[in-house]
Coordinates of C-alpha atoms and ligand atoms in Angstrom, one line a residue:
X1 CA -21.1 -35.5 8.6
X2 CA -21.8 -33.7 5.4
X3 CA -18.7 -33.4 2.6
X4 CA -16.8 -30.5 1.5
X5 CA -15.6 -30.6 -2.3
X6 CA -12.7 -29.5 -3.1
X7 CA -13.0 -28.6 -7.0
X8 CA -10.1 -26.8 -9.2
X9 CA -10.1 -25.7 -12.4
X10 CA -7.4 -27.6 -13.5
X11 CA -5.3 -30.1 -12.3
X12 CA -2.0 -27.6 -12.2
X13 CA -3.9 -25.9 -9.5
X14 CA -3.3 -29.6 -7.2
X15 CA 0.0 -28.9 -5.6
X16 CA -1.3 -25.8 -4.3
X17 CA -4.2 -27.0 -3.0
X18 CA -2.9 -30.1 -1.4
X19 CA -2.5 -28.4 2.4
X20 CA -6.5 -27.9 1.5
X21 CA -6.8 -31.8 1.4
X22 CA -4.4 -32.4 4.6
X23 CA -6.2 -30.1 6.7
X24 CA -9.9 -31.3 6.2
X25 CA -7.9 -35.2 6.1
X26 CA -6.9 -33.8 9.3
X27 CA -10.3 -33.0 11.0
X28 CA -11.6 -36.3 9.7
X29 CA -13.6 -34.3 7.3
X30 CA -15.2 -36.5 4.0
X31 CA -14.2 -34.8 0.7
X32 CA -14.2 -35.9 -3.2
X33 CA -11.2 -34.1 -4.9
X34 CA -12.7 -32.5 -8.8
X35 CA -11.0 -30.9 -11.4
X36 CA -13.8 -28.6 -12.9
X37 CA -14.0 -25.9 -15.0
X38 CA -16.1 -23.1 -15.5
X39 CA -15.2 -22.6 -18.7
X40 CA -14.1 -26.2 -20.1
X41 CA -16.3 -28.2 -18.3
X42 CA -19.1 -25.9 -17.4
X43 CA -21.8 -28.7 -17.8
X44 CA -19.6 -30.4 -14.7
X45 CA -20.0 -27.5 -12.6
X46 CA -23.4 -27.0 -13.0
X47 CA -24.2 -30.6 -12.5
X48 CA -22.0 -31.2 -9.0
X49 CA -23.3 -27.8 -7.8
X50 CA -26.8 -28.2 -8.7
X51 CA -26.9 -31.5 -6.6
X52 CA -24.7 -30.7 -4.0
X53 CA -26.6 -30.6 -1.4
X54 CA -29.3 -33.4 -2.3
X55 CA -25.4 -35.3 -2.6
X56 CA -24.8 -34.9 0.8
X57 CA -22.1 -31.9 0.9
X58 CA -22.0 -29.0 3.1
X59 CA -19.1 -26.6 1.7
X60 CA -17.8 -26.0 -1.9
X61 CA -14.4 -25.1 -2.0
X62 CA -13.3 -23.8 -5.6
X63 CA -9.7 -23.1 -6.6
X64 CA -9.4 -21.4 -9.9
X65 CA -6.5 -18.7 -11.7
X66 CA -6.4 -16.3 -14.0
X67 CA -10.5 -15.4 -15.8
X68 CA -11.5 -17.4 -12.4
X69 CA -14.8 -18.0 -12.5
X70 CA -15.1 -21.2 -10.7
X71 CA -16.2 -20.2 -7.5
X72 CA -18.9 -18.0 -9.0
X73 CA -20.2 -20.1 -11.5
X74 CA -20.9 -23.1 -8.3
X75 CA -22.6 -20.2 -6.3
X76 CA -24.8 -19.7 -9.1
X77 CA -26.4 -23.1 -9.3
X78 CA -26.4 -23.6 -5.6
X79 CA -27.5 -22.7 -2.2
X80 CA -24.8 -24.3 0.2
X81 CA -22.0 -21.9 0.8
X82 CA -19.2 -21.6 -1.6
X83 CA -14.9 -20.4 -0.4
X84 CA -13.1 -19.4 -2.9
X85 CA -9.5 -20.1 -3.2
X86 CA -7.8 -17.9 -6.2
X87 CA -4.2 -18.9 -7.3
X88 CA -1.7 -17.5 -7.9
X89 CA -0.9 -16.6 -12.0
X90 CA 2.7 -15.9 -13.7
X91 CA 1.5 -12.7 -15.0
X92 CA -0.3 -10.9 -12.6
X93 CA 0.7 -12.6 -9.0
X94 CA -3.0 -14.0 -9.0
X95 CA -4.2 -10.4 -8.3
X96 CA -6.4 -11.5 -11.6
X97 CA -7.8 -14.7 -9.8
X98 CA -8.4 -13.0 -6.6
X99 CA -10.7 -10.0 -8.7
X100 CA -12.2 -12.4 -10.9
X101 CA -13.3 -14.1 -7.9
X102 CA -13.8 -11.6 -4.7
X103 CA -15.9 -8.9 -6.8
X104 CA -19.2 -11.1 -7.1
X105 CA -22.2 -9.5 -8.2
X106 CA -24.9 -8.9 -4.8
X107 CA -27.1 -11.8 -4.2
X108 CA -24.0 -14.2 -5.2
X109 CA -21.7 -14.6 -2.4
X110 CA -18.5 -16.2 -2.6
X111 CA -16.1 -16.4 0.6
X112 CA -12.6 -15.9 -0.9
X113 CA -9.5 -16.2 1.1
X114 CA -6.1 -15.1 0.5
X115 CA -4.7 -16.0 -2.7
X116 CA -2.9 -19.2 -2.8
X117 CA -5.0 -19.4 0.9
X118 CA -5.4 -23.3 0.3
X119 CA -5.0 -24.1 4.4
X120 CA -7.8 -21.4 5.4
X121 CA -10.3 -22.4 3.1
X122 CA -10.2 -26.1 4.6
X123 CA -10.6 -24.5 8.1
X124 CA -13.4 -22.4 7.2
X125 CA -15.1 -24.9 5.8
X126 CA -14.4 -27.2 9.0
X127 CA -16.0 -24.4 11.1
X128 CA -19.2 -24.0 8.5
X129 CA -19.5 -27.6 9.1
X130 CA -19.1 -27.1 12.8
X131 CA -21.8 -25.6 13.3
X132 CA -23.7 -28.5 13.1
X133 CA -21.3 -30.3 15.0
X134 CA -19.7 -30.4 18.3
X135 CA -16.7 -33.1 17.6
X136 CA -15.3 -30.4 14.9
X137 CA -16.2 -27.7 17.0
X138 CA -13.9 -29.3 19.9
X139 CA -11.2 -30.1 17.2
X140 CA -11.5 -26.3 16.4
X141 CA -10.6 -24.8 19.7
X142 CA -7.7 -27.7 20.3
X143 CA -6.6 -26.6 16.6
X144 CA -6.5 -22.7 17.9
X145 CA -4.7 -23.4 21.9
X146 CA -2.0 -25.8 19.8
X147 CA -1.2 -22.8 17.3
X148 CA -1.4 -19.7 20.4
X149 CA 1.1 -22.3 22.8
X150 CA 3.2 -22.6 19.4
X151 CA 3.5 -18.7 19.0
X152 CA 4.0 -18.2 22.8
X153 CA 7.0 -20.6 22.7
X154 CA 8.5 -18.5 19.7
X155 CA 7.7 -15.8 21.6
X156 CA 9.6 -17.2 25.0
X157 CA 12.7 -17.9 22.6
X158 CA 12.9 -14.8 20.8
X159 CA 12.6 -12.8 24.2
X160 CA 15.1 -14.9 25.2
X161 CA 18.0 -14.4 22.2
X162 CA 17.6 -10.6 22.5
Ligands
RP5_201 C1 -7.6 -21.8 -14.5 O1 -6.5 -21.5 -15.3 C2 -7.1 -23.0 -13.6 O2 -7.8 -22.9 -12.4 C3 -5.6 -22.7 -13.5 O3 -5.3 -22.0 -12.3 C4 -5.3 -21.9 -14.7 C5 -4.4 -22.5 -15.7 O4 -5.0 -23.7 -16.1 P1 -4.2 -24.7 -17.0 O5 -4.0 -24.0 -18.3 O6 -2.9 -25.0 -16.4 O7 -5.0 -26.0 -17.2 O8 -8.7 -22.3 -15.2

């Protein structure tokens, strides 16, 4: 199975990206864990995304706040699909993340989810990668019946109260 990285642009952006990690650990997907930066480190990004898929991954996943460029700067130097995951900032809510990374020129995409959307952007990737293969792709559909009899049992007890 082919590896998703899961790259920040620093390492304050971990905590919130750690339900990122358990959910690919989770679907038994590979990973490495980077902390990147497009603008301290850009020589990093450009090297892991240049190689990336001659590495053996399938699915960038780049966290980044504030000016964040991370996502962007990956898609740049490769051809594998790149999620975006823009964190929330102090100042600005992580609106500023979520613009610096949503509004990518055309030609350039970059998949962003919510901001702060750690949890989605692993199961994105996992069904990018499922495409490819049918053991994720049956851990997919047991993910979605788990989390539909999870809502219809809150559903039975709230019917229930009132
Ligand atoms: C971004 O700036 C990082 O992704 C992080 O969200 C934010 C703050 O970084 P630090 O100053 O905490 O390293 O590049």
């Amino acid at each position: 199975m082919r590896k998703v990285a899961v790259i920040m642009g620093s390492d304050s952006d971990l905590d919130t990206m750690r339900p990122c990690i358990s959910r690919l650990k989770e679907f038994g997907v590979p990973m490495e864990v980077r902390v990147i930066s497009a603008h301290r480190t850009p020589t990093a990004a450009e090297e892991l995304a240049s190689h990336a898929r001659e590495n053996g991954f399938g699915v960038l996943i780049a966290a980044a706040g504030k000016a964040a460029h991370l996502a962007g700067v990956l898609a740049a130097y490769t051809t594998l699909p790149v999620i975006g995951v823009p964190i929330k900032t102090s100042m600005m809510g992580g609106l500023d993340s979520l613009l610096s990374m949503v509004q990518m020129p055309k030609g350039i995409p970059v998949a962003t989810v919510a901001v702060d959307g750690a949890d989605n952007a692993a199961l994105l990737a996992v069904q990018m990668l499922s495409l490819s293969d049918h053991t994720l792709a049956e851990k997919l559909a047991w993910f979605k019946q788990d989390m539909a009899a999870g809502v219809a049992a809150k559903d039975k007890k709230i019917q229930e109260a009132f």
